[in-house]
Tab-separated table of C-alpha atoms in Angstrom:
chain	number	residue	atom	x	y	z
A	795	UNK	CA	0.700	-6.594	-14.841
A	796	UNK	CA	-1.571	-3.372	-15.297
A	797	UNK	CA	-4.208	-6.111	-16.453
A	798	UNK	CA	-4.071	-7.953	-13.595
A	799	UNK	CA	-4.135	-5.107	-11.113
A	800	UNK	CA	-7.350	-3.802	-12.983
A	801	UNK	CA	-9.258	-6.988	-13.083
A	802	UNK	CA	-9.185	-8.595	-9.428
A	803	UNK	CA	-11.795	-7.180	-6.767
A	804	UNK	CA	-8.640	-6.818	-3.850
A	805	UNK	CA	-6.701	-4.031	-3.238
A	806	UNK	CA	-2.972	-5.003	-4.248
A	807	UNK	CA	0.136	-2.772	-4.147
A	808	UNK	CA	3.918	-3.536	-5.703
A	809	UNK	CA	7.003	-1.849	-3.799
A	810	UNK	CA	10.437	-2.291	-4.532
A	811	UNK	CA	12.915	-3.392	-1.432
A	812	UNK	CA	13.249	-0.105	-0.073
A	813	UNK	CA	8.551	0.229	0.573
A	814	UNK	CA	8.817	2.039	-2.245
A	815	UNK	CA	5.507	1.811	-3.929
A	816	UNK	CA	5.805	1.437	-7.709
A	817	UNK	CA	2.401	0.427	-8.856
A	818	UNK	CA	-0.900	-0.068	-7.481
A	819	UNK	CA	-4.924	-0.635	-8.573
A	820	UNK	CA	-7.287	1.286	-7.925
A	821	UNK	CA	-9.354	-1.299	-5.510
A	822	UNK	CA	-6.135	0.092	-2.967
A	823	UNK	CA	-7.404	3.189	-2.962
A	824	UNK	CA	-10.893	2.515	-2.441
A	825	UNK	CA	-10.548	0.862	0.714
A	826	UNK	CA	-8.213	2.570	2.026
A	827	UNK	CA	-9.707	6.221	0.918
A	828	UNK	CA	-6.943	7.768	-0.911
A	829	UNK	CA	-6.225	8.468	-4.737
A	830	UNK	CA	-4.161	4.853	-5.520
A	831	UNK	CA	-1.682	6.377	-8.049
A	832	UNK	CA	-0.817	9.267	-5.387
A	833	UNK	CA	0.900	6.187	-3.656
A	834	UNK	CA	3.490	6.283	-6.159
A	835	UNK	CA	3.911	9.405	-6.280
A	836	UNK	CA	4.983	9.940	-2.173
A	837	UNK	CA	6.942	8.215	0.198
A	838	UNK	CA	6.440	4.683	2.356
A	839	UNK	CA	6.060	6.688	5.636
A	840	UNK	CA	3.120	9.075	3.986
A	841	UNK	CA	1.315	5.821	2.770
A	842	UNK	CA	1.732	4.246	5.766
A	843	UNK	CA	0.187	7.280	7.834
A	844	UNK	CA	-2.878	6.934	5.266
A	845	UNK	CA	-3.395	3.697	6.221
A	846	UNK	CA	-3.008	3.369	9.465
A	847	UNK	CA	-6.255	4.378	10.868
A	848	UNK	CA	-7.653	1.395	8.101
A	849	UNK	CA	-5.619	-1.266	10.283
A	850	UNK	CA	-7.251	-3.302	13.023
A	851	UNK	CA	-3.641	-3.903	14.585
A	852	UNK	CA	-1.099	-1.524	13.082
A	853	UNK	CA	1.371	-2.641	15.164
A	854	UNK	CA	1.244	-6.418	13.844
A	855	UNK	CA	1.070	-5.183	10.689
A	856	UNK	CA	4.123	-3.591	10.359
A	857	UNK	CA	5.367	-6.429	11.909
A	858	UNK	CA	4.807	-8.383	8.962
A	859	UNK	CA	5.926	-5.655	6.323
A	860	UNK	CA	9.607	-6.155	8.365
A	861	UNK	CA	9.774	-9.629	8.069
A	862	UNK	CA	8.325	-9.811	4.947
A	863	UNK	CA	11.233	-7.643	3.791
């Protein structure tokens, strides 16, 4: 998995059920300006507040995250 995350040129991030991120690459960080494993290391609502300003419609996007989950 590590592999994978390292090698493609998108930012990609894996959460468990609860948003919780456990892994991410460090094209994540880069575009959205923060040190990627730090992401693991805090909760869903302080990555989400990193991002936020990064998202054309926030609102949409979270959204999504519900019914993706």
């Amino acid at each position: 998995l590590l592999s994978i995350l390292g090698s493609v040129e998108v930012g990609m991030m894996l959460t468990d059920l609860d948003h919780h991120t456990l892994v991410t690459n460090e094209r994540l960080g880069e575009l959205f300006g923060f040190a990627h494993d730090e992401a693991v290391k805090n909760n869903p609502e302080a990555v989400r507040r990193w991002v936020a300003d990064r998202i054309v419609d926030y609102p949409a996007w979270e959204k999504n995250l519900a019914e993706v989950y």
